Structures are given as C-alpha cells and as structure tokens.
Coordinates of C-alpha atoms in Angstrom, one line a residue:
M1024 CA -5.6 65.9 -55.2
L1025 CA -8.6 64.8 -53.0
M1026 CA -9.0 61.7 -54.6
L1027 CA -4.5 60.6 -55.4
M1028 CA -5.0 61.0 -51.6
E1029 CA -7.7 59.1 -51.2
Q1030 CA -5.3 56.0 -52.9
T1031 CA -2.4 56.3 -51.0
N1032 CA -4.2 55.5 -48.1
L1033 CA -6.2 52.7 -49.5
F1034 CA -3.1 51.2 -50.2
H1035 CA -1.5 51.4 -47.3
L1036 CA -4.5 50.1 -45.3
R1037 CA -4.0 47.6 -48.1
I1038 CA -0.2 46.8 -46.9
L1039 CA -1.4 47.1 -43.1
L1040 CA -4.1 44.3 -43.4
A1041 CA -1.5 42.2 -45.7
I1042 CA 0.8 42.4 -43.1
L1043 CA -1.9 41.6 -39.3
L1044 CA -3.1 38.5 -41.1
L1045 CA 0.6 37.1 -42.3
P1046 CA 1.2 35.1 -39.1
L1047 CA -2.4 33.5 -40.0
R1048 CA -1.9 32.2 -43.2
I1049 CA 1.1 30.9 -42.1
P1050 CA -0.5 28.0 -40.4
A1051 CA -1.9 26.6 -42.8
S1052 CA 0.5 26.7 -44.6
S1053 CA 2.8 24.9 -42.6
I1054 CA 0.3 22.0 -41.7
S1055 CA -0.7 21.2 -46.0
D1056 CA 3.7 20.8 -45.8
D1057 CA 3.3 18.1 -43.4
Q1058 CA 0.1 16.7 -45.0
A1059 CA 2.3 16.4 -48.2
T1060 CA 5.2 15.5 -46.2
L1061 CA 3.2 12.1 -44.6
L1062 CA 1.6 11.2 -48.3
N1063 CA 5.1 10.9 -50.0
L1064 CA 6.5 8.7 -46.7
K1065 CA 2.7 7.1 -47.8
R1066 CA 3.5 6.4 -50.8
R1067 CA 7.5 5.0 -50.7
M1068 CA 6.9 3.0 -47.4
M1069 CA 3.1 1.0 -47.8
N1070 CA 1.6 -0.9 -50.2
R1071 CA -2.0 -1.2 -51.0
D1072 CA -3.2 -3.7 -48.4
N1073 CA -1.1 -1.2 -45.4
V1074 CA -4.0 -0.7 -42.4
L1075 CA -2.9 3.1 -42.6
F1076 CA -3.1 3.2 -46.9
Q1077 CA -7.1 4.2 -46.4
N1078 CA -6.6 6.3 -43.3
W1079 CA -4.1 8.9 -44.2
T1080 CA -6.3 10.4 -47.5
A1081 CA -5.3 13.8 -49.6
D1082 CA -8.9 14.7 -48.4
Q1083 CA -8.3 17.7 -46.5
S1084 CA -11.8 17.2 -44.1
P1085 CA -10.7 15.3 -41.4
G1086 CA -7.4 17.0 -41.4
V1087 CA -3.9 15.4 -40.4
C1088 CA -4.4 15.1 -36.6
S1089 CA -7.1 12.3 -37.2
W1090 CA -5.0 9.8 -39.1
M1091 CA -4.2 6.6 -37.5
G1092 CA -0.4 7.2 -35.7
V1093 CA -0.9 11.0 -35.8
S1094 CA -0.6 13.2 -33.2
C1095 CA -0.4 17.4 -33.7
T1096 CA -0.2 20.1 -31.1
F1097 CA -2.6 21.7 -29.1
N1098 CA -1.9 25.3 -30.8
P1099 CA -3.3 27.0 -33.3
N1100 CA -0.4 25.8 -35.7
K1101 CA -1.7 22.5 -35.5
R1102 CA 1.3 20.8 -37.0
V1103 CA 2.3 16.9 -36.3
Q1104 CA 4.0 16.7 -33.1
G1105 CA 4.0 13.0 -32.8
L1106 CA 4.4 9.2 -35.6
N1107 CA 4.2 6.4 -33.8
L1108 CA 3.9 3.8 -36.6
S1109 CA 5.1 0.9 -34.4
G1110 CA 4.0 -2.8 -35.8
M1111 CA 2.9 -1.0 -39.3
G1112 CA 4.3 -3.2 -42.0
L1113 CA 6.0 0.0 -43.4
Q1114 CA 8.7 -2.0 -46.5
G1115 CA 11.5 0.3 -48.3
T1116 CA 13.4 3.4 -47.2
I1117 CA 13.1 6.1 -44.5
P1118 CA 12.0 9.0 -47.2
P1119 CA 15.0 12.1 -46.0
E1120 CA 11.6 14.6 -46.2
L1121 CA 10.6 13.0 -43.0
G1122 CA 13.0 16.3 -41.8
R1123 CA 10.5 18.7 -42.9
L1124 CA 7.9 17.4 -39.7
S1125 CA 10.0 20.5 -37.4
D1126 CA 8.0 19.9 -34.4
L1127 CA 8.0 16.2 -34.5
V1128 CA 8.7 15.5 -30.5
H1129 CA 7.8 11.5 -31.0
L1130 CA 9.6 9.3 -33.7
N1131 CA 8.8 5.8 -33.4
L1132 CA 9.5 3.5 -36.5
S1133 CA 10.2 0.5 -34.7
I1134 CA 8.8 -3.2 -36.0
N1135 CA 8.8 -2.7 -39.2
S1136 CA 10.8 -3.6 -42.5
L1137 CA 13.2 -1.0 -43.1
E1138 CA 16.1 -0.6 -44.9
G1139 CA 19.2 1.3 -45.7
D1140 CA 20.9 3.9 -43.8
F1141 CA 19.8 6.4 -41.2
P1142 CA 18.4 9.9 -42.7
V1143 CA 21.0 12.4 -41.6
E1144 CA 17.8 14.5 -42.4
I1145 CA 15.7 13.6 -39.7
C1146 CA 19.0 15.0 -37.4
N1147 CA 16.9 18.2 -38.1
L1148 CA 14.3 17.6 -36.6
F1149 CA 15.6 19.9 -33.0
A1150 CA 12.4 19.1 -31.4
L1151 CA 12.7 15.6 -31.3
E1152 CA 12.8 14.4 -27.6
T1153 CA 12.1 10.3 -28.5
L1154 CA 13.5 7.7 -31.7
D1155 CA 13.6 4.6 -32.3
L1156 CA 13.7 2.9 -35.4
S1157 CA 14.6 -0.5 -33.6
K1158 CA 14.0 -3.9 -34.5
N1159 CA 14.5 -2.8 -38.3
N1160 CA 16.6 -3.7 -41.2
L1161 CA 19.2 -0.3 -40.9
S1162 CA 22.1 -0.2 -41.7
G1163 CA 25.1 1.9 -42.6
G1164 CA 26.4 3.9 -39.7
I1165 CA 24.8 6.5 -37.2
P1166 CA 25.6 9.6 -38.7
E1167 CA 27.4 12.5 -36.6
E1168 CA 24.8 14.8 -37.1
V1169 CA 23.5 13.3 -34.4
E1170 CA 24.2 15.8 -31.9
Q1171 CA 22.1 18.3 -32.7
L1172 CA 19.4 16.5 -31.4
K1173 CA 19.9 18.1 -27.5
D1174 CA 16.1 17.4 -26.2
L1175 CA 16.7 14.2 -26.9
T1176 CA 16.2 11.6 -24.2
H1177 CA 15.2 8.4 -25.8
L1178 CA 18.0 6.7 -28.8
S1179 CA 17.1 3.1 -29.6
L1180 CA 18.4 1.7 -32.9
A1181 CA 18.4 -1.8 -31.2
N1182 CA 18.0 -5.3 -33.4
N1183 CA 19.4 -3.8 -36.5
Q1184 CA 22.2 -4.1 -39.3
F1185 CA 23.7 -0.6 -38.2
N1186 CA 28.0 -0.7 -38.6
G1187 CA 30.4 1.2 -37.7
L1188 CA 31.9 3.4 -34.7
I1189 CA 29.4 4.7 -32.1
P1190 CA 30.1 8.8 -31.9
E1191 CA 31.9 10.4 -29.3
N1192 CA 29.5 13.4 -29.7
I1193 CA 26.6 11.8 -28.5
S1194 CA 28.3 12.6 -25.0
H1195 CA 27.3 16.1 -26.0
L1196 CA 23.1 15.0 -25.5
E1197 CA 23.0 16.5 -22.4
N1198 CA 19.2 15.1 -21.7
L1199 CA 19.6 11.8 -22.9
E1200 CA 18.2 8.7 -20.0
L1201 CA 17.5 6.1 -23.0
L1202 CA 20.1 4.2 -25.0
D1203 CA 19.6 1.1 -26.6
L1204 CA 22.1 0.0 -29.4
R1205 CA 22.4 -3.5 -28.7
F1206 CA 22.5 -6.5 -31.5
N1207 CA 24.3 -4.5 -34.4
N1208 CA 27.4 -4.5 -35.9
L1209 CA 29.0 -1.2 -34.0
S1210 CA 32.6 -1.6 -33.7
G1211 CA 35.7 0.5 -32.7
E1212 CA 36.7 1.6 -29.7
F1213 CA 33.1 1.5 -26.6
P1214 CA 33.5 5.6 -26.3
G1215 CA 33.0 4.9 -22.5
K1216 CA 34.5 8.6 -20.5
P1217 CA 32.2 9.8 -22.4
L1218 CA 29.5 8.7 -21.4
E1219 CA 30.2 8.7 -18.1
H1220 CA 29.1 11.7 -17.5
L1221 CA 25.4 11.0 -18.9
N1222 CA 22.3 10.7 -16.8
L1223 CA 22.2 7.8 -18.6
T1224 CA 19.3 5.5 -16.7
Y1225 CA 19.2 2.5 -19.1
L1226 CA 22.1 1.7 -21.3
N1227 CA 22.7 -0.8 -23.8
V1228 CA 25.6 -1.9 -26.3
S1229 CA 25.3 -5.7 -26.2
H1230 CA 25.9 -8.1 -28.9
N1231 CA 28.4 -6.3 -31.1
I1232 CA 32.0 -6.2 -32.2
L1233 CA 32.6 -3.3 -29.6
K1234 CA 36.2 -3.4 -27.7
G1235 CA 38.4 -1.2 -25.3
K1236 CA 37.3 -1.1 -21.5
V1237 CA 34.0 0.1 -20.0
P1238 CA 34.0 2.2 -16.9
C1239 CA 33.8 1.4 -14.1
G1240 CA 32.9 4.5 -12.3
G1241 CA 30.0 7.1 -12.6
N1242 CA 26.7 5.8 -13.8
F1243 CA 28.5 3.0 -15.5
T1244 CA 27.8 1.5 -11.8
K1245 CA 24.0 0.8 -12.4
F1246 CA 24.0 -0.9 -15.2
P1247 CA 24.3 -4.9 -15.2
K1248 CA 26.9 -6.6 -16.7
D1249 CA 24.8 -8.2 -19.4
A1250 CA 24.3 -4.6 -20.9
F1251 CA 27.7 -5.3 -22.9
E1252 CA 28.1 -9.1 -23.4
S1253 CA 28.7 -11.1 -26.3
N1254 CA 31.5 -8.2 -27.1
D1255 CA 34.4 -10.5 -27.3
H1256 CA 37.3 -7.4 -26.4
L1257 CA 35.1 -4.8 -24.6
D1258 CA 36.8 -5.1 -21.3
C1259 CA 33.6 -5.0 -18.3
H1260 CA 35.5 -6.2 -15.4
C1261 CA 35.9 -3.7 -12.4
P1262 CA 38.6 -4.2 -10.2
P1263 CA 37.0 -6.2 -7.0
L1264 CA 36.3 -3.3 -4.0
Y1265 CA 35.4 -5.9 -1.0
N1266 CA 36.4 -8.9 0.0
A1267 CA 34.2 -11.4 -1.0
R1268 CA 34.6 -14.5 1.3
R1269 CA 34.4 -12.2 4.2
T1270 CA 31.1 -10.1 2.7
S1271 CA 29.2 -13.3 2.2
L1272 CA 30.2 -14.5 5.6
F1273 CA 28.5 -11.5 6.5
V1274 CA 25.9 -12.1 5.0
C1275 CA 25.1 -15.5 5.9
V1276 CA 25.3 -14.4 9.1
F1277 CA 23.3 -11.5 9.2
M1278 CA 20.4 -13.0 7.4
G1279 CA 20.0 -16.1 9.6
I1280 CA 20.2 -13.9 12.6
A1281 CA 17.2 -11.7 11.2
I1282 CA 15.4 -14.6 10.2
G1283 CA 15.6 -15.9 12.9
L1284 CA 14.8 -13.1 14.8
L1285 CA 11.5 -12.8 11.7
A1286 CA 10.9 -16.9 13.5
L1287 CA 10.6 -15.6 17.0
G1288 CA 8.5 -12.1 16.5
F1289 CA 6.1 -14.6 14.8
A1290 CA 5.6 -17.4 16.8
F1291 CA 5.3 -14.7 19.5
V1292 CA 2.5 -13.1 17.6
V1293 CA 0.6 -16.0 16.7
L1294 CA 1.0 -17.7 20.2
K1295 CA -0.9 -13.3 21.2
R1296 CA -3.4 -14.4 19.3
V1297 CA -4.3 -17.7 19.8
R1298 CA -4.4 -17.3 23.5
A1299 CA -6.4 -14.0 23.2
T1300 CA -8.7 -16.2 21.3
V1301 CA -9.0 -19.2 24.1
D1302 CA -9.5 -16.4 26.9
F1303 CA -12.4 -13.9 24.4
Y1304 CA -13.2 -18.1 24.1
K1305 CA -13.7 -18.2 28.5
Q1306 CA -16.1 -14.8 28.4
L1307 CA -18.7 -16.2 26.2
H1308 CA -18.6 -19.2 27.9
R1309 CA -18.9 -17.7 31.2
A1310 CA -21.2 -15.2 29.6
T1311 CA -23.6 -18.1 28.4
N1312 CA -23.4 -20.2 31.5
G1313 CA -21.7 -22.5 29.7
F1314 CA -24.1 -22.1 26.7
H1315 CA -27.1 -23.5 28.8
E1316 CA -30.1 -24.7 27.9
N1317 CA -32.0 -21.8 29.9
N1318 CA -29.8 -19.4 27.9
K1319 CA -30.9 -20.5 24.2
L1320 CA -32.6 -17.6 22.9
E1321 CA -35.0 -20.3 20.4
P1322 CA -35.0 -23.9 19.2
E1323 CA -31.7 -25.5 17.4
G1324 CA -31.9 -24.2 14.1
R1325 CA -29.9 -25.7 10.9
F1326 CA -26.9 -24.1 11.2
G1327 CA -26.8 -23.6 14.9
S1328 CA -28.2 -22.2 18.5
V1329 CA -27.9 -18.9 19.5
Y1330 CA -27.2 -18.0 22.9
K1331 CA -27.8 -14.8 25.4
G1332 CA -24.9 -13.9 27.3
S1333 CA -23.6 -10.8 28.8
L1334 CA -20.7 -9.5 28.4
S1335 CA -18.0 -7.0 30.4
R1336 CA -17.7 -3.9 28.1
P1337 CA -13.9 -3.4 26.7
K1338 CA -11.9 -1.0 28.7
D1339 CA -10.9 1.3 25.9
E1340 CA -14.3 2.1 25.7
E1341 CA -15.4 5.7 27.7
E1342 CA -17.4 5.3 30.6
A1343 CA -20.7 4.6 30.4
A1344 CA -23.9 4.0 32.7
Q1345 CA -24.4 -0.2 31.8
K1346 CA -21.3 -1.1 32.7
E1347 CA -22.1 -4.5 30.4
I1348 CA -23.6 -5.5 27.2
I1349 CA -26.5 -8.0 26.5
V1350 CA -25.5 -9.9 23.6
A1351 CA -26.6 -12.8 21.2
V1352 CA -24.0 -15.5 20.5
K1353 CA -24.6 -18.1 17.5
V1354 CA -22.7 -21.0 18.0
F1355 CA -22.6 -22.8 14.9
K1356 CA -23.1 -26.5 13.8
L1357 CA -19.6 -27.0 11.7
E1358 CA -20.9 -30.2 10.7
E1359 CA -23.3 -28.4 7.9
I1360 CA -21.5 -26.0 6.5
E1361 CA -18.0 -25.5 5.7
L1362 CA -16.2 -22.1 6.9
K1363 CA -12.9 -22.5 5.8
N1364 CA -12.0 -18.8 6.1
F1365 CA -14.6 -17.8 9.2
E1366 CA -12.7 -15.0 10.1
A1367 CA -12.2 -13.1 6.7
E1368 CA -15.9 -14.0 6.6
S1369 CA -17.0 -12.0 10.0
K1370 CA -15.3 -9.0 9.2
R1371 CA -16.7 -8.7 5.9
L1372 CA -20.2 -8.9 8.0
Q1373 CA -18.7 -6.4 10.8
G1374 CA -18.5 -4.0 8.3
L1375 CA -21.9 -4.5 7.0
G1376 CA -23.5 -4.0 10.8
S1377 CA -24.0 -0.5 9.8
H1378 CA -26.8 -0.7 8.2
R1379 CA -29.8 0.1 11.0
N1380 CA -31.9 -2.6 8.8
L1381 CA -28.8 -5.8 9.4
T1382 CA -28.0 -7.2 12.6
P1383 CA -24.4 -5.5 13.8
V1384 CA -22.3 -7.7 14.7
I1385 CA -20.1 -7.1 17.2
D1386 CA -17.5 -9.8 17.1
S1387 CA -16.5 -12.9 16.0
C1388 CA -14.4 -15.7 18.0
S1389 CA -12.8 -19.1 15.9
L1390 CA -10.6 -21.5 17.9
T1391 CA -9.2 -23.9 16.3
S1392 CA -6.7 -27.0 17.0
L1393 CA -3.7 -25.1 17.5
A1394 CA -4.4 -24.0 20.8
M1395 CA -4.3 -27.4 22.3
V1396 CA -1.4 -28.1 20.6
M1397 CA 0.5 -24.8 22.5
G1398 CA -1.2 -26.2 25.3
C1399 CA -3.8 -23.4 25.9
G1400 CA -6.6 -25.6 26.8
T1401 CA -7.6 -29.1 25.2
Y1402 CA -11.1 -27.1 23.5
S1403 CA -12.7 -28.5 20.1
E1404 CA -12.9 -25.9 17.3
F1405 CA -15.0 -23.8 17.7
K1406 CA -16.9 -20.9 16.2
A1407 CA -19.1 -18.3 16.8
L1408 CA -20.4 -15.2 16.4
V1409 CA -21.0 -12.1 18.5
M1410 CA -24.0 -10.1 17.6
K1411 CA -26.2 -7.1 19.1
F1412 CA -29.5 -9.1 21.3
M1413 CA -32.0 -8.5 19.8
P1414 CA -35.1 -7.9 22.8
Q1415 CA -38.3 -8.8 20.6
G1416 CA -37.1 -12.0 19.1
S1417 CA -37.7 -12.8 15.4
L1418 CA -39.9 -12.2 12.6
E1419 CA -41.3 -15.9 13.2
G1420 CA -41.5 -16.2 16.8
C1421 CA -43.8 -13.1 16.3
L1422 CA -45.5 -14.0 13.5
H1423 CA -46.7 -17.5 15.2
S1424 CA -46.7 -17.1 18.7
G1425 CA -49.2 -14.6 18.4
K1426 CA -47.1 -11.2 19.4
C1427 CA -47.8 -10.2 16.0
S1428 CA -51.5 -10.1 17.0
Q1429 CA -51.2 -6.7 17.9
L1430 CA -49.4 -5.0 15.3
D1431 CA -51.2 -2.9 13.2
I1432 CA -50.8 -3.0 8.9
K1433 CA -48.8 -0.1 8.8
R1434 CA -46.7 -2.0 11.9
R1435 CA -46.3 -4.6 9.9
L1436 CA -45.8 -2.7 6.1
Q1437 CA -42.8 -0.6 8.1
I1438 CA -41.0 -4.8 9.3
M1439 CA -41.0 -5.2 5.7
I1440 CA -39.8 -2.0 4.5
G1441 CA -37.0 -2.3 6.5
V1442 CA -35.8 -6.4 5.0
A1443 CA -36.3 -4.8 1.6
S1444 CA -34.0 -2.4 3.0
G1445 CA -31.0 -4.7 4.3
L1446 CA -32.0 -6.6 0.9
E1447 CA -31.3 -3.1 -0.9
Y1448 CA -27.6 -2.5 0.5
L1449 CA -26.9 -6.1 -0.1
H1450 CA -27.1 -6.4 -3.6
E1451 CA -26.3 -2.8 -3.9
R1452 CA -22.8 -4.6 -2.7
G1453 CA -22.7 -7.4 -5.4
L1454 CA -23.8 -9.2 -2.2
L1455 CA -26.3 -12.1 -1.6
H1456 CA -28.2 -13.2 1.4
G1457 CA -29.1 -16.3 -0.1
D1458 CA -31.2 -17.9 3.1
L1459 CA -33.6 -14.9 3.5
K1460 CA -36.6 -16.5 5.7
P1461 CA -38.6 -15.0 8.8
S1462 CA -36.2 -17.0 11.3
N1463 CA -33.2 -14.5 10.1
V1464 CA -35.3 -11.7 10.8
L1465 CA -34.4 -10.1 14.2
L1466 CA -36.3 -7.7 15.7
D1467 CA -35.4 -5.0 17.9
E1468 CA -37.1 -3.3 21.3
G1469 CA -39.0 -0.6 18.6
M1470 CA -39.5 -3.5 16.6
V1471 CA -37.0 -2.5 14.0
A1472 CA -36.7 -5.2 11.3
H1473 CA -32.7 -6.8 11.5
L1474 CA -30.9 -9.6 8.8
S1475 CA -29.1 -11.9 9.9
D1476 CA -27.7 -15.2 9.4
F1477 CA -26.5 -13.2 5.0
G1478 CA -22.9 -14.3 3.8
I1479 CA -22.1 -16.3 6.9
T1480 CA -23.4 -20.0 6.0
K1481 CA -21.9 -19.7 1.8
S1482 CA -18.7 -22.9 1.2
E1483 CA -15.1 -21.8 0.8
K1484 CA -16.0 -22.9 -2.9
T1485 CA -18.6 -20.2 -3.1
K1486 CA -16.6 -17.4 -2.0
K1487 CA -14.2 -17.0 -4.5
Q1488 CA -16.7 -16.5 -6.5
Q1489 CA -18.5 -13.9 -4.6
P1490 CA -16.5 -10.1 -4.3
P1491 CA -14.0 -9.5 -2.6
S1492 CA -13.8 -9.6 1.6
D1493 CA -12.9 -5.6 1.6
V1494 CA -16.7 -4.1 1.7
E1495 CA -16.0 -1.0 1.0
Q1496 CA -13.9 -1.8 -1.8
D1497 CA -16.9 -3.3 -3.1
M1498 CA -19.2 -0.8 -5.0
Q1499 CA -20.3 -3.4 -8.2
Q1500 CA -23.3 -3.7 -9.6
P1501 CA -25.8 -6.0 -8.1
P1502 CA -26.0 -9.4 -9.4
S1503 CA -29.1 -8.9 -10.4
D1504 CA -30.1 -12.4 -12.8
V1505 CA -26.4 -13.8 -12.8
E1506 CA -27.0 -17.2 -11.3
Q1507 CA -24.6 -17.8 -8.6
D1508 CA -23.7 -21.2 -7.0
D1509 CA -23.9 -19.7 -3.3
R1510 CA -25.6 -22.7 -1.0
P1511 CA -23.6 -25.1 0.1
K1512 CA -24.4 -28.6 -1.6
K1513 CA -25.8 -29.6 2.4
L1514 CA -29.0 -27.1 2.0
N1515 CA -32.4 -28.2 1.5
P1516 CA -34.9 -26.4 -0.7
T1517 CA -37.6 -24.9 1.2
V1518 CA -40.8 -23.3 0.8
Y1519 CA -38.7 -20.4 0.4
S1520 CA -36.5 -21.2 -2.1
D1521 CA -36.0 -20.0 -5.3
P1522 CA -38.1 -22.7 -7.8
E1523 CA -36.1 -21.5 -10.6
Y1524 CA -32.7 -21.6 -9.4
W1525 CA -32.7 -23.9 -6.1
P1526 CA -28.8 -24.6 -6.0
K1527 CA -28.1 -21.9 -8.0
T1528 CA -28.8 -18.4 -6.3
S1529 CA -28.7 -15.2 -7.7
A1530 CA -30.8 -11.4 -6.2
K1531 CA -34.0 -12.6 -7.9
S1532 CA -33.8 -15.7 -5.4
D1533 CA -33.6 -13.9 -2.6
V1534 CA -37.0 -11.1 -3.8
Y1535 CA -38.3 -14.9 -4.6
S1536 CA -38.1 -15.5 -0.9
F1537 CA -39.1 -12.1 0.2
G1538 CA -42.2 -12.2 -1.6
I1539 CA -43.2 -15.2 0.8
M1540 CA -42.4 -13.6 4.0
L1541 CA -44.2 -10.7 3.1
M1542 CA -47.2 -13.3 2.0
E1543 CA -46.3 -15.0 5.6
T1544 CA -46.5 -11.4 7.1
F1545 CA -50.2 -9.8 6.2
T1546 CA -51.9 -13.5 6.2
G1547 CA -50.3 -14.5 9.5
K1548 CA -50.1 -18.9 8.1
K1549 CA -47.1 -20.8 7.7
P1550 CA -46.2 -20.9 4.2
T1551 CA -47.2 -24.4 1.9
D1552 CA -46.0 -24.7 -1.3
K1553 CA -49.4 -23.5 -2.7
M1554 CA -49.3 -20.2 -0.6
R1555 CA -49.2 -18.3 -3.8
D1556 CA -51.8 -20.0 -5.6
W1557 CA -54.2 -19.7 -2.5
V1558 CA -53.2 -15.2 -2.8
K1559 CA -53.5 -15.5 -6.1
E1560 CA -56.5 -17.2 -6.0
A1561 CA -58.6 -14.8 -3.4
L1562 CA -56.9 -11.5 -5.5
A1563 CA -58.6 -13.3 -8.4
R1564 CA -62.2 -13.1 -6.4
S1565 CA -61.9 -10.2 -4.6
T1566 CA -61.5 -12.6 -1.4
V1567 CA -58.7 -11.1 0.1
H1568 CA -60.6 -10.2 3.8
Q1569 CA -60.6 -13.6 3.8
V1570 CA -57.2 -14.8 3.3
V1571 CA -55.8 -11.7 5.4
D1572 CA -54.5 -12.3 9.3
A1573 CA -57.4 -12.1 11.8
G1574 CA -55.2 -9.9 13.2
L1575 CA -55.4 -7.0 11.0
I1576 CA -59.2 -7.1 11.0
R1577 CA -60.5 -5.5 14.2
E1578 CA -63.7 -5.2 15.0
G1579 CA -64.7 -1.7 14.0
E1580 CA -66.1 0.8 11.0
E1581 CA -66.7 -0.7 8.0
E1582 CA -64.3 1.8 6.5
F1583 CA -61.2 0.4 8.1
K1584 CA -61.5 -2.6 7.5
A1585 CA -62.3 -1.5 4.0
K1586 CA -59.0 0.9 4.1
V1587 CA -57.3 -2.3 5.6
V1588 CA -58.0 -4.8 2.8
E1589 CA -57.2 -2.1 -0.1
C1590 CA -54.3 -2.0 1.6
A1591 CA -53.8 -5.5 1.9
T1592 CA -54.6 -5.9 -1.4
S1593 CA -51.6 -3.6 -2.6
I1594 CA -49.3 -5.6 -0.1
L1595 CA -50.2 -9.7 -2.0
I1596 CA -49.9 -8.1 -6.2
L1597 CA -46.3 -6.7 -4.9
A1598 CA -45.8 -10.3 -3.7
V1599 CA -47.0 -12.1 -6.3
K1600 CA -45.0 -9.8 -8.0
C1601 CA -41.5 -11.2 -6.3
S1602 CA -42.8 -14.4 -5.8
E1603 CA -43.0 -15.4 -10.1
E1604 CA -41.5 -19.1 -10.5
V1605 CA -39.7 -16.9 -13.6
A1606 CA -36.7 -14.9 -11.9
A1607 CA -36.7 -12.4 -15.3
D1608 CA -40.6 -11.6 -14.3
R1609 CA -39.8 -10.8 -10.6
M1610 CA -39.0 -7.5 -9.6
D1611 CA -35.3 -5.3 -8.3
I1612 CA -35.3 -4.9 -4.7
K1613 CA -34.9 -1.2 -5.1
D1614 CA -38.2 -1.1 -6.9
V1615 CA -39.9 -3.4 -4.1
V1616 CA -38.7 -0.6 -1.3
F1617 CA -39.7 2.7 -3.4
R1618 CA -43.6 0.5 -4.2
L1619 CA -43.6 -0.5 0.1
K1620 CA -42.6 3.2 0.9
T1621 CA -45.7 4.1 -1.2
M1622 CA -48.0 2.7 0.3
D1623 CA -46.5 3.3 3.9
N1624 CA -47.0 6.9 3.4
A1625 CA -50.3 6.2 2.1
T1626 CA -51.7 4.7 5.0

C-alpha cells in the first residue's frame, strides 16, 4: 500500500512539473516557427547571389534575431517584431506564410521586384503598425480584410499595379496616419466621406483612375491639390471661401507695410550701431591723447602700434573705487593684414580671454567708410582691439632691457610655464597662435605671462579653414601635425618660424617657436639661425654654464651655481626637443607643460 501511494505522489509531481515548464517551452517553439517562416521566404523570394541569402541561415547558434533586416521583441519570447527588407532585390510573390509572424509590428518590402496579389494572410498580423509594399509590381485588389489591422498607422502601396476599388472599410482603421496609394490603377468612387473623419496627416491617391468628389472639410483641408491630381474624373475643386481679389490686395498692402517697417527698423539699428562705434572711437582718441607718440608703449610693430590709455568704466558696472581703467589699444596697420571679418574675430578673442595666460580683450572698435556715408564723421577706416594693460610690458622688452636680469631661474621658469599653458589652452580648442615670439608675450604686475596677437592676424582665406567662431562650441581635437595655411602671405619667416612648414603652420609650429623662446629666455641672447646648434654644442660638451644668462649665476656658493646649471641644462634639453627641424619629432605642448611644472616643483 505504501509503495502505491509513493507512485501516485510521484505521478502527481511529474504532472505539476510539466504544467510549470509548459510556458518555458512555448517561446522556443514560437521562435523556431518564425525562423521556419523566414527560411521559406528566403527560398521563394531570394536568388543565391542575394545579399541576404548567406546571412539568413538555418544554423540555430546566432539566432534569427541577428539576421540582416530582422528585429525581435525584448521579452523572453524573442519573437520577430520587425522585417525591413527594403531594396534587397526580392523577387517572386509574397508567401502567405508571412502571416504566421504574429508578433510582427513593422513590415517593409518596398523597392523590390515582387509580383502577384496582396496576400490576404498579411491581414492576420493584428499587431502590425506599419506596412510598406511600395515600388514593386504587385497587382490585384486591396483586400477588404485590411480592416482587421486595427493598430495600423502607416499604409503605403504606392507605385504598384493595384486595381479595383479603394475599400471603404479602410475608414475603420482609426489609428491610420499615412495612406499612400499613388501611381496605381485604382478605379471607382473615391471614398472621401469615410476617410474624412480619420486623423490622417498624409494622403496621396494621385495618378489613378478614381472618380467622384474630394470633400472640402475635415482633414482634407490640409492636403495639397497634387495629392489628387491625374484622376481625370475626380473633382477636387472646393468652392471659394473668400474674395480672392480683395484678399490679394490686402496681402500686398500688408506685405508692403511690413517690409517698410522692417527696412526702417533695420536702418535705425544700423545707424545706432554706427554712431555707437564712432562714439567709442572718440573715447579711444581722447584716452590716448589722439594716439600720441608719448602714449605709445613700444616701437611700432609689424601689425601696428600699441597705445596706453585711460577709459571710464561703463555705467552699468558696479561702483568701484577706481573710476577709470587703464587699457592698451592695439591699432592695426590695415595695409599689412586682412581683417574682413574683424568683428567676429574680436568676439572670438573676447571669449578666449578668460584664461589667465591669455591677454584679456576688453572690447574692439571697427570704423568703416559707412560712418562717413551716414554723416557721422570724416574718419578713415580704423580697426583696434582694447586689451587689459600689462604694466611690465613684453617679455622681449624684459629680456633685452635689463629688467629680467633681476629674475632668478624659478621666476623665468614660471613665466615660460604661463606661455606654454596659454598655448595648451589654444591648441585644445583647435586654435593656433601662429606668431609666437617674446614681443607677443605680455607681463602683468605679478610677472605672469599673457599671450597676445593670436588669431587676429590670420587672413580671411585662412579663417574659413578655422573652427567656428563660437568658442564654447569649438571643443575639437587639437590640430596636431595637420598642416593649415594659417599665415598671411605678406608675412616673412623669422627666427621663431617653423623651418619645415612655413608659410604653412600647425600646432607643432607653435611648439617650435616656443622652443626658440625658451632658449632666449634662459640664455639672454637674441636668437639667430645658429642658436639651436650653439645650445646643442654646449649641452654635448657640458658647458651650459657658458651659454646660460650670466644674471642667473650670481656670486654665491658653488653648490648654488651647480643647481642653477643643472636646472638650466634640463630646460635647454627641453628647448632643443621643442625646436626639432622635423615637426613629427617635436613634443606636444601638453607634455611640455608637464615637464616644465615638474622642473618648477624640483627647484
């Protein structure tokens, strides 16, 4: 008896396990059914040279969901959800077995060479939302059973040879948004009234043989006339709802007034802007005593002159103890450079000025002949940048006027770290300096270095190759070794110029210039074509103490002098690496900054 009870319990347990495992077995069967259906489609619609023929395989390992043009659901069942075979060279008829893909939501068989009828079995795909059979050679009628596709939103049967009537029960597809039946042979009465109440956003039945009348209400008011053209017996003309002549006159008068007001507004804005520019020019003229020689900060440079001036603070600024601000006004020689896009360039420079090692550009002034035409003055063309005044002048003046002789090796090293950091900031934004030299490095009251004259001296042709003017959107990779024609043709190469790519330049060209400047800063000598060879020879012979600036090796203990020479040796080795003749052999500015900061921490 006990044995009989155990057998009975075991039997019940097996039945219970079978019931629990049944849902797990159904998906495997379903996905295998989908695979069998697609393999049948492959056999009937594809040639061996078809791109899908080798991709669709009976091998179970990759699974049907990895096949080209096939997408599956995300649930554990992994049923086929999408079939996009547009333009895949399919031929023959659409197999009715396609109706077995019961989870299919998107079906696209467009742009192929399919023939035969619209398989009524497709109407059994109740989950279908988009159906596109356009641009094939399908014929026959549109089946009445299409009304079963309740979730359908897009139905495109265009560019085929379908004939017969448009089924009125298409109006039962309440979710339908797009209906495209153009370029077929559909005939009979156009079912305008039934379709009028659908929420269609696109409808096109042109190039058929339809007759009747297109409704003038409902959604049909937003469909263009060409959506119904080339149907000789289809009336798509609605009665006029307004007096066309009176409306045309009203539109012309309204447009004339609007254009006139816009022209007046534009002229007012331009006049206001020109007058503001002229007023600003007058302020700069007064601030620099008429750009007097006594206000000139340094001798006239290649691109223009810099004047010291004192400007009143803007009224919208908060009250401050200092009512005026000392500025440096860079007035450009217009015959030496091309600045057709000066305002865009100056705005770009103002955006860059937030970095501590770039000279802040406060404002700009661009006075053109338009000011004279509008009666605002008799000034010549004038372009200038208003920058923050740097009381210690340029690095060139410091090095060769005796000021820098009081700076020890650590202070000079920190100045060059500032120059390298400013270059790194520009290069990270895909920008180049293009004319780096000591006269373009300015020193503030704390002897902090600020780069100046970057970007603004590039020609108009060059600027088109540069990154966009909006600095905040200009987070591109640095230009690295990519050559760019960044120099105006009027410039001549200097001792700071890249010997390999002149007049073309790259980020490595700026590094070359920096290397020459580094030698100049620590030797105290103006550079020549032979400076690099001179420094290399001193490094090779361990005679750095003979080339380093005498101001760095003051009277003192031998141990101090040895440390200075050791540090200077490391710096000059770095300078040689930066100024290699072949650009690819030079260091990146980011690595230069790291090496200099390491040396600074060690001194």
